[in-house]
Coordinates of C-alpha atoms (C1' of nucleotides) in Angstrom, one line a residue:
Chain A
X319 CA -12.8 -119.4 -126.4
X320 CA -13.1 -120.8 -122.8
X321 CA -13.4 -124.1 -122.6
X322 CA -17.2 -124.0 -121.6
X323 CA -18.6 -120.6 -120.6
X324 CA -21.8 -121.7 -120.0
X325 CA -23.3 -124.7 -119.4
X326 CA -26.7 -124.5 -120.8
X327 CA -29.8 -122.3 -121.0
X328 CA -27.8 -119.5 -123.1
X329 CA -29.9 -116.5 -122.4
X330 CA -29.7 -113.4 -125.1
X331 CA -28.2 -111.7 -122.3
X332 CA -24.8 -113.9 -122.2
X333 CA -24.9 -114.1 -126.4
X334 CA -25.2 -110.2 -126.9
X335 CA -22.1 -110.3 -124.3
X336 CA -19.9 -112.5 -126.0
X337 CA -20.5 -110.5 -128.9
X338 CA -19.5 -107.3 -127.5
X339 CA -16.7 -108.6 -125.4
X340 CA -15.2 -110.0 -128.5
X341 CA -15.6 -106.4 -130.6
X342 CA -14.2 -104.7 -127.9
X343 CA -10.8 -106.8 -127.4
X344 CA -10.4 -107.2 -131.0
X345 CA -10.8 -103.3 -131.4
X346 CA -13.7 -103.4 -133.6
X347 CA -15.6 -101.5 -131.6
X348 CA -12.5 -98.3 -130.9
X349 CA -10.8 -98.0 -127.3
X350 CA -12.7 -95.0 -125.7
X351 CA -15.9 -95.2 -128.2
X352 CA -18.7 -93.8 -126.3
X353 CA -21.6 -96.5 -125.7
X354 CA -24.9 -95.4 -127.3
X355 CA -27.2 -98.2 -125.4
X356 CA -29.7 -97.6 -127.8
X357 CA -27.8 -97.8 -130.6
X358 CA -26.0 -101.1 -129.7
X359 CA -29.7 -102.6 -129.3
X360 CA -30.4 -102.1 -132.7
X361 CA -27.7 -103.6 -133.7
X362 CA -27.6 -106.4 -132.2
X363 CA -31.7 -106.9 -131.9
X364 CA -32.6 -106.7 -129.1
X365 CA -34.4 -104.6 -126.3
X366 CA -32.1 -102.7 -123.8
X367 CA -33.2 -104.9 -120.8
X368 CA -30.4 -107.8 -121.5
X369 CA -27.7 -105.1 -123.5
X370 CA -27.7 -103.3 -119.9
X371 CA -27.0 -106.7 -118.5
X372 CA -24.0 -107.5 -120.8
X373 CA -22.9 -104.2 -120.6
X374 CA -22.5 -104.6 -116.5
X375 CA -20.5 -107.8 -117.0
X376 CA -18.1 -105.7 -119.7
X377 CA -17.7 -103.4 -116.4
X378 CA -16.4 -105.9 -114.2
X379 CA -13.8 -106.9 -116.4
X380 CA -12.8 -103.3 -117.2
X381 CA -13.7 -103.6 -120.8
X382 CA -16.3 -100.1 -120.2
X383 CA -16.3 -97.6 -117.7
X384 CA -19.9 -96.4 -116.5
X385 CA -20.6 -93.4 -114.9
X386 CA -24.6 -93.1 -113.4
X387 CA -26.6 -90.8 -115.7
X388 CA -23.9 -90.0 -118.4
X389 CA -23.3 -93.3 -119.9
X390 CA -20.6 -96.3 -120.8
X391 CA -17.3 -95.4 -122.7
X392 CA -14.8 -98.8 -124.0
X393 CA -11.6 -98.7 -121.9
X394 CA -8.4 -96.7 -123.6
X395 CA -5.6 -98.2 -123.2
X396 CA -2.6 -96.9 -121.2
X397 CA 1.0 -97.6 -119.7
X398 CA -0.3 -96.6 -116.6
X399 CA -3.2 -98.9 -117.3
X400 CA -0.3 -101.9 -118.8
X401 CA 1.3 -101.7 -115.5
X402 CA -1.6 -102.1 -112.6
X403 CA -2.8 -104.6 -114.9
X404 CA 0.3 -107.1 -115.3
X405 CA 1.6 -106.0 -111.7
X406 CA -1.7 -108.0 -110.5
X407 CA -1.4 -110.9 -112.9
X408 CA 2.5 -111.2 -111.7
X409 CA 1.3 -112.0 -108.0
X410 CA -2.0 -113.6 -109.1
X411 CA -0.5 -115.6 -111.4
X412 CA 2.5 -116.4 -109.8
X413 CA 0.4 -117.5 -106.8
X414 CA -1.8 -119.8 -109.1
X415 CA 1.7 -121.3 -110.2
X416 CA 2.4 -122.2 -105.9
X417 CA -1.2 -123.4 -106.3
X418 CA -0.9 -125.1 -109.1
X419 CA 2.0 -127.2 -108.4
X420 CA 0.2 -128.2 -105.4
X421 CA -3.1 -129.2 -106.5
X422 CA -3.0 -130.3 -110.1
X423 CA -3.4 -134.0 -110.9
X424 CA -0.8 -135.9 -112.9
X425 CA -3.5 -136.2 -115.6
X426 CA -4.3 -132.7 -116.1
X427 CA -0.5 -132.0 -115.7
X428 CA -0.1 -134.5 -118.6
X429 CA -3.0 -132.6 -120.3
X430 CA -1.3 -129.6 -120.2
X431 CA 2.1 -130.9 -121.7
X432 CA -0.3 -132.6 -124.9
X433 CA -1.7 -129.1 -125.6
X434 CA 2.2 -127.6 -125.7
X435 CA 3.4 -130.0 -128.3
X436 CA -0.2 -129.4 -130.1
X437 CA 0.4 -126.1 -129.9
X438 CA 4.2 -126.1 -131.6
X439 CA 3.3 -128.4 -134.3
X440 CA 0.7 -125.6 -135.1
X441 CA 2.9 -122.8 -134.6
X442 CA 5.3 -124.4 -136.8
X443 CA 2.6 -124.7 -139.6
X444 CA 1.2 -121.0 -139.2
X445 CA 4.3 -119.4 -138.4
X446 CA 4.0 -115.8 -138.2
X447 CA 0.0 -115.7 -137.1
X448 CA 0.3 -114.4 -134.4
X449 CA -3.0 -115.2 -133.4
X450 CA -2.8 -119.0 -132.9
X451 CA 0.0 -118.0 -130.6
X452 CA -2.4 -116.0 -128.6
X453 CA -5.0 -118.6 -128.8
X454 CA -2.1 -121.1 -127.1
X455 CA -1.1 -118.6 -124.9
X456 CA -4.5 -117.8 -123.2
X457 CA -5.1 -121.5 -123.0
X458 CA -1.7 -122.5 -121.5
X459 CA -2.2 -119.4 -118.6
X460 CA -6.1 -120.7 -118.1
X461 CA -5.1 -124.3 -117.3
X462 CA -2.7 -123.2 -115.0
X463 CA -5.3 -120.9 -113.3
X464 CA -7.3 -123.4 -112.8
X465 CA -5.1 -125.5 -111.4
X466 CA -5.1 -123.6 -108.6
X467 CA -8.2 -125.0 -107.4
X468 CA -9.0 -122.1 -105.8
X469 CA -12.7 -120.7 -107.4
X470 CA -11.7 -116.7 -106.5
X471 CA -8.6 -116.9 -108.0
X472 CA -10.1 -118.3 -110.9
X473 CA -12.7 -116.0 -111.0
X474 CA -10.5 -112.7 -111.0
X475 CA -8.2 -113.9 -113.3
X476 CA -9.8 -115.7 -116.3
X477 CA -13.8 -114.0 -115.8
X478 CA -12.2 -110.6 -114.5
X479 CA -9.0 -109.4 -115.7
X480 CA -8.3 -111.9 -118.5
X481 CA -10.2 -109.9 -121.0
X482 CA -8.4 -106.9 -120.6
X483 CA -5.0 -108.5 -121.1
X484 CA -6.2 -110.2 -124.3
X485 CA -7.5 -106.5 -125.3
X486 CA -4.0 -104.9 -124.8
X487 CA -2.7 -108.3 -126.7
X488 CA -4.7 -108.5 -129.8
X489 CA -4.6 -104.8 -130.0
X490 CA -1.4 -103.9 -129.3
X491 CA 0.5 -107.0 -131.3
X492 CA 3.0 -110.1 -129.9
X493 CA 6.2 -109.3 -131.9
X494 CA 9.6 -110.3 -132.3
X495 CA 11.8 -113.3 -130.9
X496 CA 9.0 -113.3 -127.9
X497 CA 6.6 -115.2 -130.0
X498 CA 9.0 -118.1 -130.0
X499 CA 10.7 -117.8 -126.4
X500 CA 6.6 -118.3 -124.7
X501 CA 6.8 -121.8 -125.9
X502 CA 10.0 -122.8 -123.9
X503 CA 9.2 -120.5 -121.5
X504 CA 5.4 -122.2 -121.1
X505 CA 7.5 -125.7 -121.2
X506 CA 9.6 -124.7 -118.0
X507 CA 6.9 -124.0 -116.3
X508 CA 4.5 -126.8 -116.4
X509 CA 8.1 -129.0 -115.7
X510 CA 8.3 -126.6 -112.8
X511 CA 5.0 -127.5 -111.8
X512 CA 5.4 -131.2 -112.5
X513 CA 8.2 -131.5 -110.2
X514 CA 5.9 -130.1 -107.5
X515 CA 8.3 -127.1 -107.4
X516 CA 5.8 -124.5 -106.5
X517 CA 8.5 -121.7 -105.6
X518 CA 10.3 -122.3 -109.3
X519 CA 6.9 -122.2 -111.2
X520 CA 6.0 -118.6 -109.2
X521 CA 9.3 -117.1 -110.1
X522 CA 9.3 -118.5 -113.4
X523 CA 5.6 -117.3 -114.1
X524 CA 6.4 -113.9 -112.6
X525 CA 9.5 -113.5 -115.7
X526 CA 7.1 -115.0 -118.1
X527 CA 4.7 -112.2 -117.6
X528 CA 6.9 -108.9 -116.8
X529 CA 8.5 -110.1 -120.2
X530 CA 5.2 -110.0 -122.1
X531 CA 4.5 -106.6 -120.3
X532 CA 7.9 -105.1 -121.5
X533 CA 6.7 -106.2 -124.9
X534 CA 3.9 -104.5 -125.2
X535 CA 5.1 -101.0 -123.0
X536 CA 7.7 -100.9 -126.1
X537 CA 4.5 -101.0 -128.5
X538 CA 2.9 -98.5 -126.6
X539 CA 5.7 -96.1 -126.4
X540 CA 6.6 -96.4 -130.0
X541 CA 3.1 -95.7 -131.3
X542 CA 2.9 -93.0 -128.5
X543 CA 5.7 -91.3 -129.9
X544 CA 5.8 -91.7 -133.6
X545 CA 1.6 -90.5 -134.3
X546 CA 0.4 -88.8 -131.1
Chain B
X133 CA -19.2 -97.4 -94.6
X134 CA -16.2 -96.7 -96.9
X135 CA -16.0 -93.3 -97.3
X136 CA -17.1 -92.2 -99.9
X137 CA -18.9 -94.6 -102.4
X138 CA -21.2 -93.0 -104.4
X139 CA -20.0 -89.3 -105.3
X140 CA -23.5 -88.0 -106.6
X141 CA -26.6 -89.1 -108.5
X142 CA -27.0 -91.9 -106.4
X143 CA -29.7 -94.3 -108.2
X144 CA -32.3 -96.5 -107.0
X145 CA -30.5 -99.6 -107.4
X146 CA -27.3 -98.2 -105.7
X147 CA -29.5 -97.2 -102.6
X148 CA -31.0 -101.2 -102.8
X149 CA -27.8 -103.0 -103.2
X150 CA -26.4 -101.3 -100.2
X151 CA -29.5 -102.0 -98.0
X152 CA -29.7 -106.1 -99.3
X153 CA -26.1 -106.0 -99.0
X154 CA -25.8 -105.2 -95.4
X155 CA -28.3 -107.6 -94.8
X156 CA -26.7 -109.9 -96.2
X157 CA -23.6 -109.5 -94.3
X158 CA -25.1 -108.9 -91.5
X159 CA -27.1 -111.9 -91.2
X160 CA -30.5 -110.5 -91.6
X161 CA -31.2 -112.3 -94.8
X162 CA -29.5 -115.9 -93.6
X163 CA -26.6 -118.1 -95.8
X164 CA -27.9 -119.8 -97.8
X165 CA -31.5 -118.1 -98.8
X166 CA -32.9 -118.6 -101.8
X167 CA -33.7 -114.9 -103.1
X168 CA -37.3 -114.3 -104.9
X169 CA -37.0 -111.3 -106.9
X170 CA -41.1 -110.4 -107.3
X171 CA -40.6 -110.7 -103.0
X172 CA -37.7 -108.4 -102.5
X173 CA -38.9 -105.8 -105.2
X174 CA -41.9 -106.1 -103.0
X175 CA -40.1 -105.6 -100.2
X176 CA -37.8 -102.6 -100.6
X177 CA -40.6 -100.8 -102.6
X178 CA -39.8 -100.9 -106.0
X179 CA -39.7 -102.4 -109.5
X180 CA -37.4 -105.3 -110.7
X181 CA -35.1 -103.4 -113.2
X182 CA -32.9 -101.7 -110.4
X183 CA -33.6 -105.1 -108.2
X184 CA -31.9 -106.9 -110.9
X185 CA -28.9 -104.4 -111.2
X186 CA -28.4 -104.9 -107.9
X187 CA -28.4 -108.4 -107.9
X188 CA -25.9 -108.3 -110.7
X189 CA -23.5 -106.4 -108.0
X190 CA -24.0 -108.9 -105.6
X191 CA -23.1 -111.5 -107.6
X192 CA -20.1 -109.6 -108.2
X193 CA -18.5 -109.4 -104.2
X194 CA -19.4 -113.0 -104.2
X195 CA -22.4 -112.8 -101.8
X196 CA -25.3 -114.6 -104.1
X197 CA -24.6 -117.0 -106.6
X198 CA -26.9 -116.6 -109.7
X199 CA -27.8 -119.6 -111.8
X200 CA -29.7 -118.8 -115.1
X201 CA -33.1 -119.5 -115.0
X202 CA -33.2 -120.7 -111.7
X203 CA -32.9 -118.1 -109.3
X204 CA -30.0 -116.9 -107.0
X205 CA -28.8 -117.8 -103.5
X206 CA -27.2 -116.1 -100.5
X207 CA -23.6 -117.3 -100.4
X208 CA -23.1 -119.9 -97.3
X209 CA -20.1 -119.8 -95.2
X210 CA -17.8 -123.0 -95.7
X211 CA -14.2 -123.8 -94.4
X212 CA -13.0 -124.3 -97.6
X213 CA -14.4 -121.3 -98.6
X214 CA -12.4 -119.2 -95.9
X215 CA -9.6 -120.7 -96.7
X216 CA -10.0 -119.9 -100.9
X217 CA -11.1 -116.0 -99.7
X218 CA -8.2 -115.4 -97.1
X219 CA -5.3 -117.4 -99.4
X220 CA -6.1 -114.6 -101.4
X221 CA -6.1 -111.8 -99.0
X222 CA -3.1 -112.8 -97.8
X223 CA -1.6 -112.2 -101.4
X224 CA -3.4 -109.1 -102.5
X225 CA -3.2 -107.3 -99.0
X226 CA 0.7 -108.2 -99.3
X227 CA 0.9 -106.6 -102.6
X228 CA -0.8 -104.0 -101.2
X229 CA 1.4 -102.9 -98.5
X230 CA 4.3 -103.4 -100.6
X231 CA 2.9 -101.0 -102.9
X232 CA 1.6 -99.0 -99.6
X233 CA 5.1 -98.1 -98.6
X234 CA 5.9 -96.8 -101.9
X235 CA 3.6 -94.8 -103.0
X236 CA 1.6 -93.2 -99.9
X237 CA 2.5 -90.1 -99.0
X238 CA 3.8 -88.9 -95.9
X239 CA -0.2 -87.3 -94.7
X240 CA -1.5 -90.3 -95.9
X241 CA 0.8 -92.7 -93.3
X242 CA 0.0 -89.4 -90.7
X243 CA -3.6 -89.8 -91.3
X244 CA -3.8 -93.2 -91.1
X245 CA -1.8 -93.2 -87.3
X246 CA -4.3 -90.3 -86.4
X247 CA -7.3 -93.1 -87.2
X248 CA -5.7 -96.3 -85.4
X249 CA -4.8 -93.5 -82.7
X250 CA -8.8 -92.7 -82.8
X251 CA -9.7 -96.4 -82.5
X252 CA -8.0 -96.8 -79.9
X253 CA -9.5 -94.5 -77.5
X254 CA -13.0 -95.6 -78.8
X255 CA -11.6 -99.2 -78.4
X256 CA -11.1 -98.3 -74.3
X257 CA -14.5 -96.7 -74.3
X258 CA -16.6 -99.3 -75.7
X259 CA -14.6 -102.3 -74.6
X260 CA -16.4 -105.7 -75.8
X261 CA -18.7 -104.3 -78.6
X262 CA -16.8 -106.1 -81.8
X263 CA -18.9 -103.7 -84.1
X264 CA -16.2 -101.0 -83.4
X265 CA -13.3 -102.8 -83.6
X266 CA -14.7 -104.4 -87.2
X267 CA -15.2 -100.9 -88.4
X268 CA -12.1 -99.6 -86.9
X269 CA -10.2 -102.7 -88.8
X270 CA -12.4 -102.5 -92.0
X271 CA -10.7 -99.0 -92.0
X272 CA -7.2 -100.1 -91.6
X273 CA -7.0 -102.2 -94.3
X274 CA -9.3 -100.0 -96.4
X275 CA -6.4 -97.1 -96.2
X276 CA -3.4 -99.3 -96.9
X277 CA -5.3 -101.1 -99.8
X278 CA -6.0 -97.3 -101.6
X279 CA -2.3 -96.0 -100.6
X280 CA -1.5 -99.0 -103.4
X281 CA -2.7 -96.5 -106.0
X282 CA -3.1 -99.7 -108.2
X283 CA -6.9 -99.3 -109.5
X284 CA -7.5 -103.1 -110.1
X285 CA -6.2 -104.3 -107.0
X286 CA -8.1 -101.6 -105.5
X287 CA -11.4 -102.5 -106.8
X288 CA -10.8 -106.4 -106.4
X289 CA -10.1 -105.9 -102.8
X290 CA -12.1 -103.1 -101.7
X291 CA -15.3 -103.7 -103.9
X292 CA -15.0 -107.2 -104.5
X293 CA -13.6 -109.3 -102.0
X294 CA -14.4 -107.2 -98.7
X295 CA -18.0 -107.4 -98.1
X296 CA -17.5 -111.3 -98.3
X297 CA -14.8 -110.7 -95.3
X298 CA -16.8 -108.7 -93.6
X299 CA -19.8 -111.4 -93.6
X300 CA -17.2 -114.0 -92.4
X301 CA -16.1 -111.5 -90.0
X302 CA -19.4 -110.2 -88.5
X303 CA -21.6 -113.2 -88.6
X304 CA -18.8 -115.6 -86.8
X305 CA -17.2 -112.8 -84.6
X306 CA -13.7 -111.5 -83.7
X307 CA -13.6 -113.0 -80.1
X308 CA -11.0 -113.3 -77.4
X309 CA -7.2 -111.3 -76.8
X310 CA -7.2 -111.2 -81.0
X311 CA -9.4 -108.0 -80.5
X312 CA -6.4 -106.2 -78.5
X313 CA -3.7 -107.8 -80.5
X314 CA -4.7 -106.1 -83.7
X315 CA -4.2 -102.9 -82.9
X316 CA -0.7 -103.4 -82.3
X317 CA -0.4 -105.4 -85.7
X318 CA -2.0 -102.4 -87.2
X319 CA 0.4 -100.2 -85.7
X320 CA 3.7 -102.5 -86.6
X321 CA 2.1 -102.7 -90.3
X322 CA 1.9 -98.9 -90.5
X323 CA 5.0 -98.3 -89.1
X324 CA 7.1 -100.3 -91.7
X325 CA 5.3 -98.7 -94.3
X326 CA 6.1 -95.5 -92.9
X327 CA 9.7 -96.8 -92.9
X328 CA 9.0 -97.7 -96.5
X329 CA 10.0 -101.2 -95.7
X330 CA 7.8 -102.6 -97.9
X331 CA 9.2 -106.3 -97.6
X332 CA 8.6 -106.1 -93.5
X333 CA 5.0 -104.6 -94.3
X334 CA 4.0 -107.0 -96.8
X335 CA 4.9 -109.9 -94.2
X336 CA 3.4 -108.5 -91.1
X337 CA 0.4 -107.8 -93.2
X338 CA 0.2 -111.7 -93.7
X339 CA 0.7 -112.6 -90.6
X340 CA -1.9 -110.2 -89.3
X341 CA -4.7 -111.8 -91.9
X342 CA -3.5 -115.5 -91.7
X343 CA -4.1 -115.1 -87.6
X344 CA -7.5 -113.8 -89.0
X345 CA -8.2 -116.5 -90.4
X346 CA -7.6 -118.6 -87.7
X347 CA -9.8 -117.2 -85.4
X348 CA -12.4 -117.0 -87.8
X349 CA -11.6 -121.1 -88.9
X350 CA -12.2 -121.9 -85.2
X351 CA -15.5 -120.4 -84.6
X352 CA -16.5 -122.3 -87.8
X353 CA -15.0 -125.8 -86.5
X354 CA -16.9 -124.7 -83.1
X355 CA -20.0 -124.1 -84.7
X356 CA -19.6 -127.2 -87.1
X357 CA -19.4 -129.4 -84.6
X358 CA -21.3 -128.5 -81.8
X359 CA -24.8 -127.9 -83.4
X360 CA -24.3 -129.8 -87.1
Chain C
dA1294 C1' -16.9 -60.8 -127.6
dA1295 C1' -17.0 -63.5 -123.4
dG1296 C1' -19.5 -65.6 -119.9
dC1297 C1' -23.6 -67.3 -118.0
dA1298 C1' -28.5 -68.8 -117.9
dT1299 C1' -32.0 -71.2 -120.4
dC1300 C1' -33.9 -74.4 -123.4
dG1301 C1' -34.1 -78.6 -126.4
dG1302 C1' -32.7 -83.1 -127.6
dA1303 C1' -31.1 -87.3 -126.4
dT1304 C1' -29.8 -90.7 -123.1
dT1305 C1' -30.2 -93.3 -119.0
dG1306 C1' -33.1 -95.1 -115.2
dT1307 C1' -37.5 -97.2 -114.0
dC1308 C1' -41.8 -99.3 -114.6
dG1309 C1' -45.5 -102.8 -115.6
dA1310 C1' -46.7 -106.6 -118.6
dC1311 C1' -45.7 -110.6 -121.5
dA1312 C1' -43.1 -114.8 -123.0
dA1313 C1' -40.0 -118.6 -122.0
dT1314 C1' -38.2 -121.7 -118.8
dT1315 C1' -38.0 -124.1 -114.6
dA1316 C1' -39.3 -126.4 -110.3
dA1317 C1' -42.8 -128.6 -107.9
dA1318 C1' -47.5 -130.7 -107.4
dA1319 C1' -50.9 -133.9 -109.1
dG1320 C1' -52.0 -138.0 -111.5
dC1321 C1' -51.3 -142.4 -113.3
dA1322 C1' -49.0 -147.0 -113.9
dA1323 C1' -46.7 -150.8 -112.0
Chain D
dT51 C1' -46.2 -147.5 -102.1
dT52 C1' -42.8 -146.2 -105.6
dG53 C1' -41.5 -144.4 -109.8
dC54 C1' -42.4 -141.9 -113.8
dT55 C1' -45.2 -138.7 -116.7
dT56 C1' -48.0 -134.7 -117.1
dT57 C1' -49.7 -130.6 -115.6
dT58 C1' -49.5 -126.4 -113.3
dA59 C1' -48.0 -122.6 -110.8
dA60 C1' -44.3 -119.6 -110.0
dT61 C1' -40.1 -117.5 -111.3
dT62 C1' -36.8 -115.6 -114.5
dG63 C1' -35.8 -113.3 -118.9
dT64 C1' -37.4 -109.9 -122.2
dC65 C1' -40.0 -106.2 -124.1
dG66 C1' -41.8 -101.5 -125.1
dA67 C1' -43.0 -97.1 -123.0
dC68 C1' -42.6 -93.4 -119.5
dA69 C1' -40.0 -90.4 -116.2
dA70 C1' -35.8 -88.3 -114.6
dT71 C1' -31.4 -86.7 -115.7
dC72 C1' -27.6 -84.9 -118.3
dC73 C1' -25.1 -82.8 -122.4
dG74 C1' -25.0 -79.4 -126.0
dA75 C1' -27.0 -75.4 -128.5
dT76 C1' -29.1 -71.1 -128.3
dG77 C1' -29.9 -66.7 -126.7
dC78 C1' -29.2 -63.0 -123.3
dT79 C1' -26.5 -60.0 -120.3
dT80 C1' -22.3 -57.4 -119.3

DNA sequence: AAGCATCGGATTGTCGACAATTAAAAGCAA
DNA sequence: TTGCTTTTAATTGTCGACAATCCGATGCTT
C-alpha cells in the first residue's frame, strides 16, 4: 500500500506483520478477537519469536491492546474511540497542511495534482467501489503528510494512527454523496497548498476530515441502534 | 517517574527498558552509540528475548533507530531535529490544553496548583539544581496532557514523544532566568484552564514550549560551534 | 445453593543455540 | 599504494523448549 515500506532485507518479522495488519483493518480477523500467539504461529508458519515482534508493532498503531501476562485482544471499535482518533488527525493533519504548503516542491505539488485526475478517471470507471476511493484517499492524505517534511509527524500519522483510520474506513463503509464531494474537496486543497496558502489548506483539511468522521459516527450509530 | 507506569506484573523487559532508557536520556549511554545486543544482555543480566522487547520500545519514543540487519543506534541530538520534535509539541500540547480546560475537573486543576505550589517551595530550597525543576516541569505538562482525556494524544505525548524531550532537556540544560520564568508560565497556563479558556491556554502553552525551544536551540548553537 | 479455595490447563515470558545476513579484515591484482 | 575481491568474524533474526503466570473448572465449606 505505502509507497515503499521497506527498503530491503524483508525479515519474516515485517511479512507476518503486513499480513496481520491487513486482516485486522479489513476485519478478517473480528474487532475484539482475542489473540492466541500460538495459534497465529501456526498459521502463518512460523515460530513465536518474530509473531511477538509483529504483534508489538500492531500495538503502536492501536490495531491490539496487550496486557502483560493475559494476552493481545484486536481493537473494537467505538464513537468514543472515532472521536480521540479524528480529533488528532484534525490538528495533525491540519498542521501537515501549514507544513505542507511550506515545504513541498512544485514537482511533488504537480505530482500530487497527476494522481487526482488518475484517480477520477478511475473513479469514474469503477464507480461505486468504494475501495479504489479509499485507495486514492489514503494516498492523497500520505503525500500531503509527507510534505510536511517533518519525520515525527510523518511517523504518527501514516506508521501510527493511519492504520486505525483505515480500520474504522474499510470496516465501517464510505457511503453516500461523500464518495464524490472527497475528490473536489482533495482538489481545493492541494490548490490551497499550491498557492502557498498554508492557513486555507489547515482549515480546509480540518472540514475534510470532521466530514469523514461525521460519516462514519452516522454508521456507527445506526448499526449501534438497529442490532445491538 | 510518571506516576504510575506499570500497574502490576511488571516483566523483565519493562524493568530493562526503563533502566537503558534513563541511560539513554540521561547521557550515560552517549548520542549516537551504536548498541550491541549480546553486550547489553550481558550487561543488565539477562537473555536477549526481553532485550529485544525493549529495544522495540525504544525505538518507539524515538531514542534508537533500528535498521534491519544492522543493528540499532542511540538517537543523536540535531537542530533540525529540535525543531521537527518541538513544532510538534507546540501543536499537541496546544490541543492538549484546549482539551485540558474542558474536560478536567475542578480537583484535578486543585491538584495540579497544590503541585506547582509544592515546586515551588522545593524550587527556593534547592535553588540551581535543574534536576528539580525538570521533574517539577515533566510533571506539569504530564497533568495537563492526561486532563485531555484523549487516549492517543495521551500516549503520543506522554509515552512517545517525552522521553526524547526530556533527553534534549537534561543532556543540554535549562539554564539562566528561564528556570524562574516557568513557574509563572505554569501558573498563567493553569489558571486559564481553570477559567476554562481554553483558547488563552492553548496559546500560552505555545509560548511557554516555543521559549523552550529556544533556550534549548542555543545551547545547541553554543555547543556546535564552540567545540565542533 | 452461593461463595470461596484449590487445582489443572493453557498461555505468556524467558532462555540458550542455530541460521542468515552483514560489516570489516585480509589478500590479491594493478 | 590503491582498489577490488574474498574470507572471516561478529551481529542480527529465528527456532524450539522450559519456567512463570494467569484464567477457568472443580470441589469444598457455610
Amino acid at each position: 500500500m505505502l509507497a515503499t515500506e521497506f527498503k530491503d532485507a524483508i525479515t519474516a518479522a515485517d511479512r507476518v506483520l503486513v499480513q496481520i495488519r491487513t486482516a485486522i483493518v479489513e476485519g478478517e480477523i473480528p474487532a475484539g478477537t482475542k489473540i492466541s500467539e500460538p495459534e497465529l504461529a501456526r498459521r502463518y508458519d512460523l515460530s513465536r519469536a518474530p509473531l511477538r515482534e509483529a504483534l508489538a508493532r500492531l500495538e503502536r498503531c492501536h490495531l491490539i491492546e496487550r496486557t502483560p501476562n493475559a494476552g493481545a485482544r484486536v481493537v473494537k471499535l467505538s464513537i468514543d474511540g472515532l472521536r480521540s482518533l479524528y480529533q488528532l488527525r484534525e490538528e495533525l493533519e491540519g498542521l501537515a497542511c501549514r507544513l505542507a504548503a511550506e515545504h513541498m516542491t512544485e514537482q511533488e505539488i504537480a505530482e500530487v495534482r497527476a494522481l487526482l485526475d488518475q484517480h477520477l478517471s478511475t473513479q469514474r470507471v469503477r464507480e461505486g467501489e468504494s475501495y479504489y476511493q479509499e485507495a486514492g484517499d489514503v494516498d492523497f492524505h500520505y503525500r500531503v503528510i509527507l510534505g510536511s517534511k517533518n519525520p515525527y509527524l510523518i511517523n504518527i500519522l501514516s506508521d501510527e494512527l493511519y492504520f486505525l483510520v483505515r480500520m474504522y474506513r474499510v470496516q465501517l463503509g464510505m457511503n453516500g454523496p461523500r464518495v464524490s464531494r472527497a475528490f473536489d474537496e482533495h482538489k481545493a486543497i492541494i490548490n490551497a497548498i499550491a498557492n502557498r496558502d498554508g492557513e486555507l489548506a489547515d482549515l480546509l483539511m480540518r472540514r475534510h476530515i470532521a466530514a469523514s468522521k461525521r460519516n462514519i459516527e452516522q454508521q456507527l450509530l445506526q448499526q449501534g441502534t438497529s442490532h445491538g
